[in-house]
Structure formats: structure tokens, C-alpha cells
mmCIF file of C-alpha atoms in Angstrom:
data_model
loop_
_atom_site.group_PDB
_atom_site.id
_atom_site.type_symbol
_atom_site.label_atom_id
_atom_site.label_comp_id
_atom_site.label_asym_id
_atom_site.label_seq_id
_atom_site.Cartn_x
_atom_site.Cartn_y
_atom_site.Cartn_z
ATOM 1 C CA MET A 1162 30.024 1.724 -17.444
ATOM 2 C CA LEU A 1163 27.674 -0.813 -15.874
ATOM 3 C CA ASP A 1164 25.555 -2.890 -18.233
ATOM 4 C CA VAL A 1165 21.804 -2.446 -17.653
ATOM 5 C CA VAL A 1166 21.026 -6.057 -18.639
ATOM 6 C CA ARG A 1167 23.480 -7.361 -16.054
ATOM 7 C CA LEU A 1168 22.009 -5.075 -13.411
ATOM 8 C CA ARG A 1169 18.580 -6.551 -14.162
ATOM 9 C CA VAL A 1170 20.043 -10.026 -13.695
ATOM 10 C CA LEU A 1171 21.528 -9.077 -10.312
ATOM 11 C CA VAL A 1172 18.234 -7.547 -9.156
ATOM 12 C CA ALA A 1173 16.352 -10.663 -10.243
ATOM 13 C CA VAL A 1174 18.775 -12.899 -8.313
ATOM 14 C CA ALA A 1175 18.394 -10.682 -5.229
ATOM 15 C CA ARG A 1176 14.602 -10.719 -5.508
ATOM 16 C CA THR A 1177 14.148 -14.427 -6.215
ATOM 17 C CA GLY A 1178 17.007 -15.779 -4.122
ATOM 18 C CA SER A 1179 18.544 -18.111 -6.687
ATOM 19 C CA VAL A 1180 20.024 -18.342 -10.164
ATOM 20 C CA THR A 1181 17.374 -20.874 -11.186
ATOM 21 C CA ALA A 1182 14.467 -18.672 -10.140
ATOM 22 C CA ALA A 1183 16.062 -15.586 -11.703
ATOM 23 C CA ALA A 1184 16.585 -17.457 -14.992
ATOM 24 C CA ARG A 1185 12.935 -18.540 -14.941
ATOM 25 C CA GLU A 1186 11.720 -14.992 -14.263
ATOM 26 C CA LEU A 1187 13.914 -13.427 -16.956
ATOM 27 C CA HIS A 1188 13.377 -16.273 -19.453
ATOM 28 C CA TYR A 1189 17.140 -16.847 -19.581
ATOM 29 C CA SER A 1190 19.106 -20.065 -19.274
ATOM 30 C CA GLN A 1191 20.919 -20.686 -15.982
ATOM 31 C CA PRO A 1192 24.363 -20.522 -17.649
ATOM 32 C CA SER A 1193 23.390 -17.157 -19.139
ATOM 33 C CA VAL A 1194 22.489 -15.767 -15.701
ATOM 34 C CA SER A 1195 25.753 -17.082 -14.251
ATOM 35 C CA HIS A 1196 27.662 -15.529 -17.163
ATOM 36 C CA HIS A 1197 26.068 -12.098 -16.600
ATOM 37 C CA LEU A 1198 26.902 -12.264 -12.877
ATOM 38 C CA ALA A 1199 30.517 -13.157 -13.631
ATOM 39 C CA ARG A 1200 30.814 -10.323 -16.161
ATOM 40 C CA LEU A 1201 29.274 -7.868 -13.673
ATOM 41 C CA GLU A 1202 31.823 -8.881 -11.055
ATOM 42 C CA ALA A 1203 34.577 -8.308 -13.606
ATOM 43 C CA GLU A 1204 33.199 -4.871 -14.496
ATOM 44 C CA THR A 1205 32.864 -3.771 -10.865
ATOM 45 C CA GLY A 1206 35.938 -5.485 -9.472
ATOM 46 C CA ALA A 1207 33.841 -6.665 -6.532
ATOM 47 C CA LYS A 1208 32.719 -10.061 -5.321
ATOM 48 C CA LEU A 1209 28.922 -9.886 -5.650
ATOM 49 C CA VAL A 1210 27.818 -13.489 -4.995
ATOM 50 C CA GLN A 1211 29.210 -16.406 -3.060
ATOM 51 C CA ARG A 1212 28.499 -20.133 -3.057
ATOM 52 C CA VAL A 1213 26.524 -21.529 -0.123
ATOM 53 C CA GLY A 1214 26.043 -25.273 -0.372
ATOM 54 C CA ARG A 1215 24.371 -25.899 -3.719
ATOM 55 C CA GLY A 1216 23.091 -22.352 -3.971
ATOM 56 C CA ILE A 1217 24.390 -18.779 -3.847
ATOM 57 C CA ARG A 1218 23.811 -15.662 -1.808
ATOM 58 C CA LEU A 1219 24.706 -12.027 -2.326
ATOM 59 C CA THR A 1220 27.665 -10.518 -0.518
ATOM 60 C CA ASP A 1221 27.355 -7.158 1.210
ATOM 61 C CA ALA A 1222 28.640 -5.524 -1.973
ATOM 62 C CA GLY A 1223 26.136 -7.532 -4.012
ATOM 63 C CA ARG A 1224 23.227 -6.442 -1.837
ATOM 64 C CA LEU A 1225 24.318 -2.816 -2.014
ATOM 65 C CA LEU A 1226 24.576 -2.887 -5.799
ATOM 66 C CA ALA A 1227 21.266 -4.758 -6.105
ATOM 67 C CA GLU A 1228 19.455 -2.117 -4.014
ATOM 68 C CA ARG A 1229 20.905 0.747 -6.051
ATOM 69 C CA SER A 1230 20.241 -1.119 -9.292
ATOM 70 C CA ALA A 1231 16.565 -1.533 -8.387
ATOM 71 C CA GLU A 1232 16.299 2.240 -8.014
ATOM 72 C CA ILE A 1233 18.174 2.884 -11.271
ATOM 73 C CA LEU A 1234 16.107 0.396 -13.261
ATOM 74 C CA GLY A 1235 12.889 1.747 -11.794
ATOM 75 C CA ARG A 1236 13.847 5.246 -12.892
ATOM 76 C CA LEU A 1237 14.768 4.031 -16.374
ATOM 77 C CA ASP A 1238 11.404 2.290 -16.710
ATOM 78 C CA SER A 1239 9.635 5.427 -15.477
ATOM 79 C CA ALA A 1240 11.526 7.611 -17.935
ATOM 80 C CA SER A 1241 10.509 5.324 -20.786
ATOM 81 C CA ALA A 1242 6.869 5.431 -19.742
ATOM 82 C CA GLU A 1243 6.927 9.213 -19.213
ATOM 83 C CA LEU A 1244 8.433 9.787 -22.650
ATOM 84 C CA ALA A 1245 5.681 7.735 -24.243
ATOM 85 C CA ALA A 1246 3.051 9.504 -22.171
ATOM 86 C CA HIS A 1247 4.219 12.902 -23.405
ATOM 87 C CA VAL A 1248 2.884 12.046 -26.849
ATOM 88 C CA GLY A 1249 -0.513 13.487 -26.039
ATOM 89 C CA LEU A 1250 -1.222 10.704 -23.518
ATOM 90 C CA ARG A 1251 -2.209 8.562 -26.482
ATOM 91 C CA SER A 1252 0.073 5.804 -25.279
ATOM 92 C CA GLY A 1253 2.333 4.916 -22.397
ATOM 93 C CA ARG A 1254 1.969 3.403 -18.953
ATOM 94 C CA VAL A 1255 1.229 4.672 -15.493
ATOM 95 C CA ARG A 1256 1.484 2.567 -12.323
ATOM 96 C CA LEU A 1257 -0.376 3.016 -9.051
ATOM 97 C CA ALA A 1258 0.154 1.315 -5.692
ATOM 98 C CA ALA A 1259 -2.745 1.505 -3.225
ATOM 99 C CA PHE A 1260 -3.872 -0.149 -0.014
ATOM 100 C CA PRO A 1261 -6.699 -2.732 -0.194
ATOM 101 C CA SER A 1262 -9.692 -0.662 0.941
ATOM 102 C CA ALA A 1263 -8.789 2.098 -1.544
ATOM 103 C CA LEU A 1264 -8.605 -0.513 -4.308
ATOM 104 C CA GLY A 1265 -12.005 -1.748 -3.182
ATOM 105 C CA THR A 1266 -13.705 1.666 -3.271
ATOM 106 C CA PHE A 1267 -12.648 4.742 -5.248
ATOM 107 C CA VAL A 1268 -9.624 3.491 -7.236
ATOM 108 C CA PRO A 1269 -11.730 1.492 -9.757
ATOM 109 C CA ALA A 1270 -13.837 4.588 -10.425
ATOM 110 C CA ALA A 1271 -10.653 6.590 -10.993
ATOM 111 C CA ALA A 1272 -9.405 3.894 -13.380
ATOM 112 C CA VAL A 1273 -12.619 4.165 -15.405
ATOM 113 C CA ARG A 1274 -12.259 7.957 -15.559
ATOM 114 C CA LEU A 1275 -8.649 7.687 -16.699
ATOM 115 C CA ALA A 1276 -9.468 5.110 -19.370
ATOM 116 C CA SER A 1277 -12.324 7.256 -20.673
ATOM 117 C CA ALA A 1278 -10.191 10.403 -20.937
ATOM 118 C CA HIS A 1279 -7.024 8.649 -22.183
ATOM 119 C CA PRO A 1280 -7.930 5.283 -23.741
ATOM 120 C CA GLY A 1281 -4.382 4.630 -24.962
ATOM 121 C CA LEU A 1282 -2.873 4.903 -21.488
ATOM 122 C CA ASP A 1283 -2.073 1.583 -19.791
ATOM 123 C CA LEU A 1284 -2.854 1.692 -16.041
ATOM 124 C CA ARG A 1285 -1.194 -0.891 -13.779
ATOM 125 C CA LEU A 1286 -2.578 -1.385 -10.246
ATOM 126 C CA ILE A 1287 -0.559 -2.889 -7.395
ATOM 127 C CA GLU A 1288 -1.802 -3.646 -3.884
ATOM 128 C CA ALA A 1289 0.574 -2.347 -1.220
ATOM 129 C CA GLU A 1290 0.343 -0.890 2.278
ATOM 130 C CA PRO A 1291 1.749 2.667 2.669
ATOM 131 C CA PRO A 1292 5.339 1.816 3.746
ATOM 132 C CA GLU A 1293 5.827 -0.575 0.831
ATOM 133 C CA ALA A 1294 3.972 1.737 -1.579
ATOM 134 C CA LEU A 1295 6.264 4.643 -0.675
ATOM 135 C CA ARG A 1296 9.361 2.467 -1.103
ATOM 136 C CA MET A 1297 8.125 1.454 -4.558
ATOM 137 C CA LEU A 1298 7.440 5.110 -5.356
ATOM 138 C CA ARG A 1299 10.964 6.205 -4.367
ATOM 139 C CA ASP A 1300 12.482 3.293 -6.309
ATOM 140 C CA GLY A 1301 10.549 4.213 -9.445
ATOM 141 C CA GLN A 1302 8.553 0.986 -9.462
ATOM 142 C CA VAL A 1303 5.288 2.968 -9.421
ATOM 143 C CA ASP A 1304 4.397 6.490 -10.531
ATOM 144 C CA ALA A 1305 1.924 7.283 -7.761
ATOM 145 C CA ALA A 1306 0.742 5.757 -4.501
ATOM 146 C CA VAL A 1307 -2.420 6.032 -2.435
ATOM 147 C CA VAL A 1308 -1.338 6.189 1.204
ATOM 148 C CA PHE A 1309 -2.826 7.120 4.554
ATOM 149 C CA ARG A 1310 -1.632 8.713 7.749
ATOM 150 C CA TYR A 1311 -3.122 9.064 11.220
ATOM 151 C CA GLY A 1312 -2.985 12.375 13.057
ATOM 152 C CA GLY A 1313 0.395 14.023 12.751
ATOM 153 C CA THR A 1314 2.188 10.876 11.651
ATOM 154 C CA GLY A 1315 2.946 10.068 8.062
ATOM 155 C CA PRO A 1316 5.428 10.190 5.224
ATOM 156 C CA ASP A 1317 8.109 12.835 5.575
ATOM 157 C CA GLU A 1318 10.472 11.393 2.986
ATOM 158 C CA ASP A 1319 12.386 13.885 0.907
ATOM 159 C CA GLY A 1320 10.864 14.296 -2.509
ATOM 160 C CA VAL A 1321 7.444 12.803 -1.658
ATOM 161 C CA ARG A 1322 4.579 15.157 -2.470
ATOM 162 C CA LEU A 1323 1.042 14.589 -1.194
ATOM 163 C CA THR A 1324 -2.320 15.478 -2.739
ATOM 164 C CA ARG A 1325 -5.198 15.184 -0.263
ATOM 165 C CA LEU A 1326 -7.959 12.833 -1.337
ATOM 166 C CA LEU A 1327 -10.189 12.511 1.738
ATOM 167 C CA ASP A 1328 -10.391 12.410 5.512
ATOM 168 C CA GLU A 1329 -12.173 9.356 6.851
ATOM 169 C CA PRO A 1330 -13.284 8.644 10.419
ATOM 170 C CA SER A 1331 -12.422 5.530 12.373
ATOM 171 C CA LEU A 1332 -15.339 3.396 13.509
ATOM 172 C CA LEU A 1333 -15.745 1.105 16.498
ATOM 173 C CA VAL A 1334 -16.892 -2.273 15.142
ATOM 174 C CA THR A 1335 -18.808 -4.585 17.475
ATOM 175 C CA PRO A 1336 -21.047 -7.651 17.015
ATOM 176 C CA ALA A 1337 -24.552 -6.827 15.857
ATOM 177 C CA ALA A 1338 -25.768 -9.492 18.302
ATOM 178 C CA LEU A 1339 -25.165 -6.982 21.084
ATOM 179 C CA LEU A 1340 -28.309 -5.244 19.887
ATOM 180 C CA ASP A 1341 -30.313 -8.231 21.074
ATOM 181 C CA VAL A 1342 -28.904 -8.121 24.605
ATOM 182 C CA PRO A 1343 -30.959 -5.965 26.992
ATOM 183 C CA ALA A 1344 -28.751 -3.254 28.438
ATOM 184 C CA PRO A 1345 -29.432 -0.058 30.350
ATOM 185 C CA MET A 1346 -29.335 3.220 28.481
ATOM 186 C CA GLY A 1347 -25.791 4.556 28.220
ATOM 187 C CA ASP A 1348 -24.191 1.165 28.916
ATOM 188 C CA GLY A 1349 -21.133 2.257 26.923
ATOM 189 C CA THR A 1350 -21.086 -0.548 24.356
ATOM 190 C CA GLY A 1351 -20.849 2.109 21.640
ATOM 191 C CA THR A 1352 -17.704 3.634 23.153
ATOM 192 C CA LEU A 1353 -14.082 2.546 23.442
ATOM 193 C CA ALA A 1354 -14.157 2.720 27.225
ATOM 194 C CA GLY A 1355 -17.180 0.437 27.236
ATOM 195 C CA HIS A 1356 -14.960 -2.294 25.778
ATOM 196 C CA ALA A 1357 -11.961 -1.914 28.072
ATOM 197 C CA GLY A 1358 -12.427 -5.534 29.129
ATOM 198 C CA SER A 1359 -13.120 -6.906 25.638
ATOM 199 C CA ARG A 1360 -10.783 -8.825 23.384
ATOM 200 C CA TRP A 1361 -9.519 -6.753 20.474
ATOM 201 C CA ILE A 1362 -8.584 -7.489 16.864
ATOM 202 C CA ALA A 1363 -5.671 -5.415 15.535
ATOM 203 C CA GLY A 1364 -4.208 -4.878 12.092
ATOM 204 C CA CYS A 1365 -1.050 -3.449 10.523
ATOM 205 C CA ASP A 1366 1.579 -1.659 12.593
ATOM 206 C CA ARG A 1367 0.217 1.809 11.836
ATOM 207 C CA CYS A 1368 -3.372 0.781 12.531
ATOM 208 C CA ARG A 1369 -2.334 -0.993 15.750
ATOM 209 C CA ALA A 1370 -0.466 2.123 16.909
ATOM 210 C CA HIS A 1371 -3.578 4.191 16.193
ATOM 211 C CA LEU A 1372 -5.714 1.743 18.190
ATOM 212 C CA LEU A 1373 -3.302 1.875 21.139
ATOM 213 C CA ASP A 1374 -3.369 5.685 21.092
ATOM 214 C CA LEU A 1375 -7.176 5.770 21.009
ATOM 215 C CA CYS A 1376 -7.489 3.296 23.874
ATOM 216 C CA ALA A 1377 -4.823 5.086 25.924
ATOM 217 C CA ALA A 1378 -6.829 8.297 25.562
ATOM 218 C CA ALA A 1379 -9.882 6.341 26.790
ATOM 219 C CA GLY A 1380 -7.923 5.189 29.838
ATOM 220 C CA PHE A 1381 -7.032 1.555 29.115
ATOM 221 C CA GLU A 1382 -4.709 -0.741 27.183
ATOM 222 C CA PRO A 1383 -6.517 -3.090 24.779
ATOM 223 C CA ARG A 1384 -6.102 -6.848 25.126
ATOM 224 C CA VAL A 1385 -5.192 -7.779 21.531
ATOM 225 C CA SER A 1386 -6.141 -11.413 20.949
ATOM 226 C CA PHE A 1387 -6.074 -11.559 17.139
ATOM 227 C CA THR A 1388 -4.011 -9.810 14.458
ATOM 228 C CA THR A 1389 -4.856 -9.600 10.757
ATOM 229 C CA ASP A 1390 -4.628 -6.999 7.985
ATOM 230 C CA ASP A 1391 -7.649 -8.535 6.232
ATOM 231 C CA TYR A 1392 -10.646 -6.273 6.893
ATOM 232 C CA VAL A 1393 -13.057 -8.959 5.706
ATOM 233 C CA ALA A 1394 -11.589 -11.380 8.245
ATOM 234 C CA VAL A 1395 -11.736 -8.718 10.988
ATOM 235 C CA GLN A 1396 -15.456 -8.183 10.436
ATOM 236 C CA ALA A 1397 -16.126 -11.927 10.305
ATOM 237 C CA MET A 1398 -14.343 -12.408 13.623
ATOM 238 C CA VAL A 1399 -16.209 -9.504 15.198
ATOM 239 C CA ALA A 1400 -19.533 -10.869 13.935
ATOM 240 C CA ALA A 1401 -18.646 -14.244 15.476
ATOM 241 C CA GLY A 1402 -18.105 -12.576 18.835
ATOM 242 C CA LEU A 1403 -14.341 -13.166 18.944
ATOM 243 C CA GLY A 1404 -13.559 -9.537 19.699
ATOM 244 C CA VAL A 1405 -14.114 -5.911 18.762
ATOM 245 C CA ALA A 1406 -12.082 -3.670 16.453
ATOM 246 C CA VAL A 1407 -11.519 -0.182 15.127
ATOM 247 C CA LEU A 1408 -11.671 0.114 11.336
ATOM 248 C CA PRO A 1409 -11.473 3.063 8.919
ATOM 249 C CA ARG A 1410 -14.619 4.014 7.048
ATOM 250 C CA LEU A 1411 -13.284 2.812 3.676
ATOM 251 C CA ALA A 1412 -12.964 -0.718 5.043
ATOM 252 C CA LEU A 1413 -16.689 -0.779 5.800
ATOM 253 C CA SER A 1414 -17.493 0.808 2.429
ATOM 254 C CA ALA A 1415 -15.474 -1.810 0.555
ATOM 255 C CA HIS A 1416 -17.149 -4.653 2.450
ATOM 256 C CA ARG A 1417 -19.830 -4.627 5.130
ATOM 257 C CA HIS A 1418 -20.555 -7.803 7.116
ATOM 258 C CA PRO A 1419 -24.232 -7.994 8.101
ATOM 259 C CA GLY A 1420 -23.271 -9.262 11.536
ATOM 260 C CA VAL A 1421 -21.536 -6.101 12.774
ATOM 261 C CA ARG A 1422 -22.587 -2.701 13.968
ATOM 262 C CA THR A 1423 -20.457 0.441 14.060
ATOM 263 C CA ALA A 1424 -20.203 3.569 16.160
ATOM 264 C CA GLY A 1425 -18.397 6.768 15.297
ATOM 265 C CA LEU A 1426 -15.291 7.793 17.221
ATOM 266 C CA PRO A 1427 -15.229 11.605 17.344
ATOM 267 C CA GLY A 1428 -11.852 13.129 16.600
ATOM 268 C CA SER A 1429 -10.384 9.949 15.118
ATOM 269 C CA THR A 1430 -9.502 10.587 11.481
ATOM 270 C CA ARG A 1431 -7.367 8.839 8.899
ATOM 271 C CA ARG A 1432 -6.163 11.092 6.084
ATOM 272 C CA VAL A 1433 -5.776 9.598 2.611
ATOM 273 C CA PHE A 1434 -3.415 11.049 0.003
ATOM 274 C CA ALA A 1435 -2.155 10.475 -3.502
ATOM 275 C CA ALA A 1436 1.645 10.531 -3.257
ATOM 276 C CA THR A 1437 4.031 11.340 -6.092
ATOM 277 C CA TYR A 1438 7.802 11.683 -6.089
ATOM 278 C CA GLY A 1439 10.267 14.214 -7.410
ATOM 279 C CA GLU A 1440 10.176 17.862 -8.363
ATOM 280 C CA PRO A 1441 6.931 19.242 -9.823
ATOM 281 C CA PRO A 1442 5.332 19.203 -12.253
ATOM 282 C CA ASP A 1443 4.388 15.550 -12.462
ATOM 283 C CA PRO A 1444 4.648 13.801 -15.850
ATOM 284 C CA PRO A 1445 1.368 14.156 -17.810
ATOM 285 C CA ALA A 1446 0.305 10.544 -17.248
ATOM 286 C CA THR A 1447 0.907 10.769 -13.489
ATOM 287 C CA ALA A 1448 -0.881 14.124 -13.284
ATOM 288 C CA ALA A 1449 -3.851 12.647 -15.171
ATOM 289 C CA LEU A 1450 -3.976 9.714 -12.752
ATOM 290 C CA VAL A 1451 -3.915 11.950 -9.672
ATOM 291 C CA ALA A 1452 -6.631 14.145 -11.177
ATOM 292 C CA ALA A 1453 -8.757 11.038 -11.806
ATOM 293 C CA LEU A 1454 -8.308 9.936 -8.182
ATOM 294 C CA VAL A 1455 -9.344 13.362 -6.883
ATOM 295 C CA ALA A 1456 -12.397 13.462 -9.153
ATOM 296 C CA ALA A 1457 -13.452 9.914 -8.252
ATOM 297 C CA VAL A 1458 -13.340 10.674 -4.526
ATOM 298 C CA GLU A 1459 -15.224 13.953 -4.967
ATOM 299 C CA GLU A 1460 -17.949 12.209 -6.946
ATOM 300 C CA ALA A 1461 -18.176 9.366 -4.433
ATOM 301 C CA GLU A 1462 -18.482 11.754 -1.511
ATOM 302 C CA THR A 1463 -21.140 13.741 -3.346
ATOM 303 C CA VAL A 1464 -23.349 10.690 -3.897
ATOM 304 C CA GLY A 1465 -22.455 9.125 -0.552
ATOM 305 C CA ALA A 1466 -20.732 6.041 -1.992
ATOM 306 C CA VAL A 1467 -17.637 6.508 0.158
ATOM 307 C CA GLN A 1468 -19.455 8.018 3.119
ATOM 308 C CA GLY A 1469 -21.624 4.942 3.454
ATOM 309 C CA ALA A 1470 -23.682 5.188 6.633
ATOM 310 C CA ASP A 1471 -21.795 8.044 8.280
ATOM 311 C CA ALA A 1472 -24.951 10.001 9.003
ATOM 312 C CA VAL A 1473 -26.199 7.228 11.237
ATOM 313 C CA ALA A 1474 -22.742 6.543 12.651
ATOM 314 C CA ALA A 1475 -22.495 10.172 13.695
ATOM 315 C CA ALA A 1476 -25.584 9.605 15.797
ATOM 316 C CA GLY A 1477 -23.713 6.834 17.583
ATOM 317 C CA MET A 1478 -24.663 3.555 15.893
ATOM 318 C CA VAL A 1479 -25.049 1.840 12.525
#
């Protein structure tokens, strides 16, 4: 039977890239880490690491075992937390991965709700884009994930279950300075097609693919001059006149640069979900977290905190 401690050592070496870094992370001595690796090789009968210069690297067998070990250890940690959470949710831990604009809008409100209802429950928040968040969810590193999908694309992984949180429109973001430039009525600056010749600022792979699809439907291919996943940086660059962009509503709700204006893009929607993994029902702590997320979004939409300036955007300009 494989020793869990030695599996943790192997995973730490794989994650950090060296015995020294793994020892530092685990608070072990370097000889102790080397000893655990040697014992693990003896137990498995496989060569897991090899010397490269003054360092080491994992063999193919080592990488395979490290990947499986990460999943196993994640599940063990989840089981421990779930067992504690079953005691009336008076104690235990629940972990959530979410993308930045969700963390900057409704997730804090959900955290407050959860803490109020279950003060003994320890909530851990991790920033992660959907692909990484889903990987962490499958590996047991988190108990729930806030993810998004555009149109018909999205997670179809076996075992992933989705709870809808909200549908948010995409907005065309342009420099507010354009308002000061005389232009004839219907000049198109509030439409995608009106910026066919503009420079564009793109983000993550999914967001870039969505932008390309939108522009293709408008009859042109955008000239992407800048790439960043930082929505604050995107708005700053737009305000400076370096380009235009398409951003989801949550990004503007989390942070709004005074130097930009926005226009709604009819039919362009990003759907946001709370994702959990495994057969239902969810463990009590995870179910409580998802319920808090749903309630926080519902409250925010009721008071307009998430909607922001959609009423004006629907008219064509903010």
C-alpha cells in the first residue's frame, strides 16, 4: 500500500520542481525528502526521479504517479473537511475557486452570508479562471467553482454539475473621449462594426474566442494589438485611446474606469455557474456555499448592484 506522506512529498517535488523547494514547503529537511522519494520508489518498483546536473526531474512514471497522487490527496482532504462539516456545519472547511470579476462582485457577499449562517465554517477563496478552477474541482483541491461559459460552449466534464447563478451581457468598451468628438448621428461608434478598423484589446482564450465570434458575425476580423486578462488594465488602455474591447458586465461592476463608455451588444451573453463535482447530493458545507452564492446574486440583481448601468447600456450607451 502506498504511503500518503510519501505521496505528498512526490506531489510537492512535482509542484515546486526541486527537493530543496519541496522540503521548504513541507517543512522537512532535504535528506528527509530524499529518503521519502527513495522509499516510494522501493514501494512502487518504479524509477520516479532522475538526476539532471545538480538537480532532479520526474520520470514519466513519476509524473504519472504525481498527477494521480494530487487527485487522491485532494479527495482525502475533501473527505476530511466533509466529515467535519457534517457535524451540524459547526466546523469544517469549504473551498471555492472563482474568476476575478466574480471575486470582485458577488462572492464577498456570499462569504458574508455563509459566515453569518455558519460561523464555525472556514471558507477558503482561490482566484482561478474556469479551466484551472474545473481542474482543481476534479482533483478535489476545491469544493466548488464559479465558472462561466459563452453560448453553447462550456464544461462538459463527466461528474461536473452546474447551478446557474446569472446571465450577464457583454459590453463594447470605448474611450469616453469619443463623446467629445463631433460625429453624425448613427456614426456606428457604439457598434462592433463601427470599430472594424480599430485596434482591439483581448483577454483569455475563451474571451478572445468570444470576441472573434462576435466580430465575425459583424463582418470583420479584429486587429488585436494588446492582450491582458486584467480588466482594470483593459479599461485603462481603452481610456488612454490604445484600443477598444468587449468586456462582461461583471468586469465593469467590479471596477469602472471614469474614462470609458460602454454600449450593449444584443444577443451576447456570458452565463455564470456554480460548479460542483460528483454524485448528488453535495456535502452540507458545499451545498450551503452554493446556496449562499445563489442568494447573493439574487439580492444583488434585485438592488441593481450587479446590473450596474444596464438600463442605460440597453439604450445604447453608458
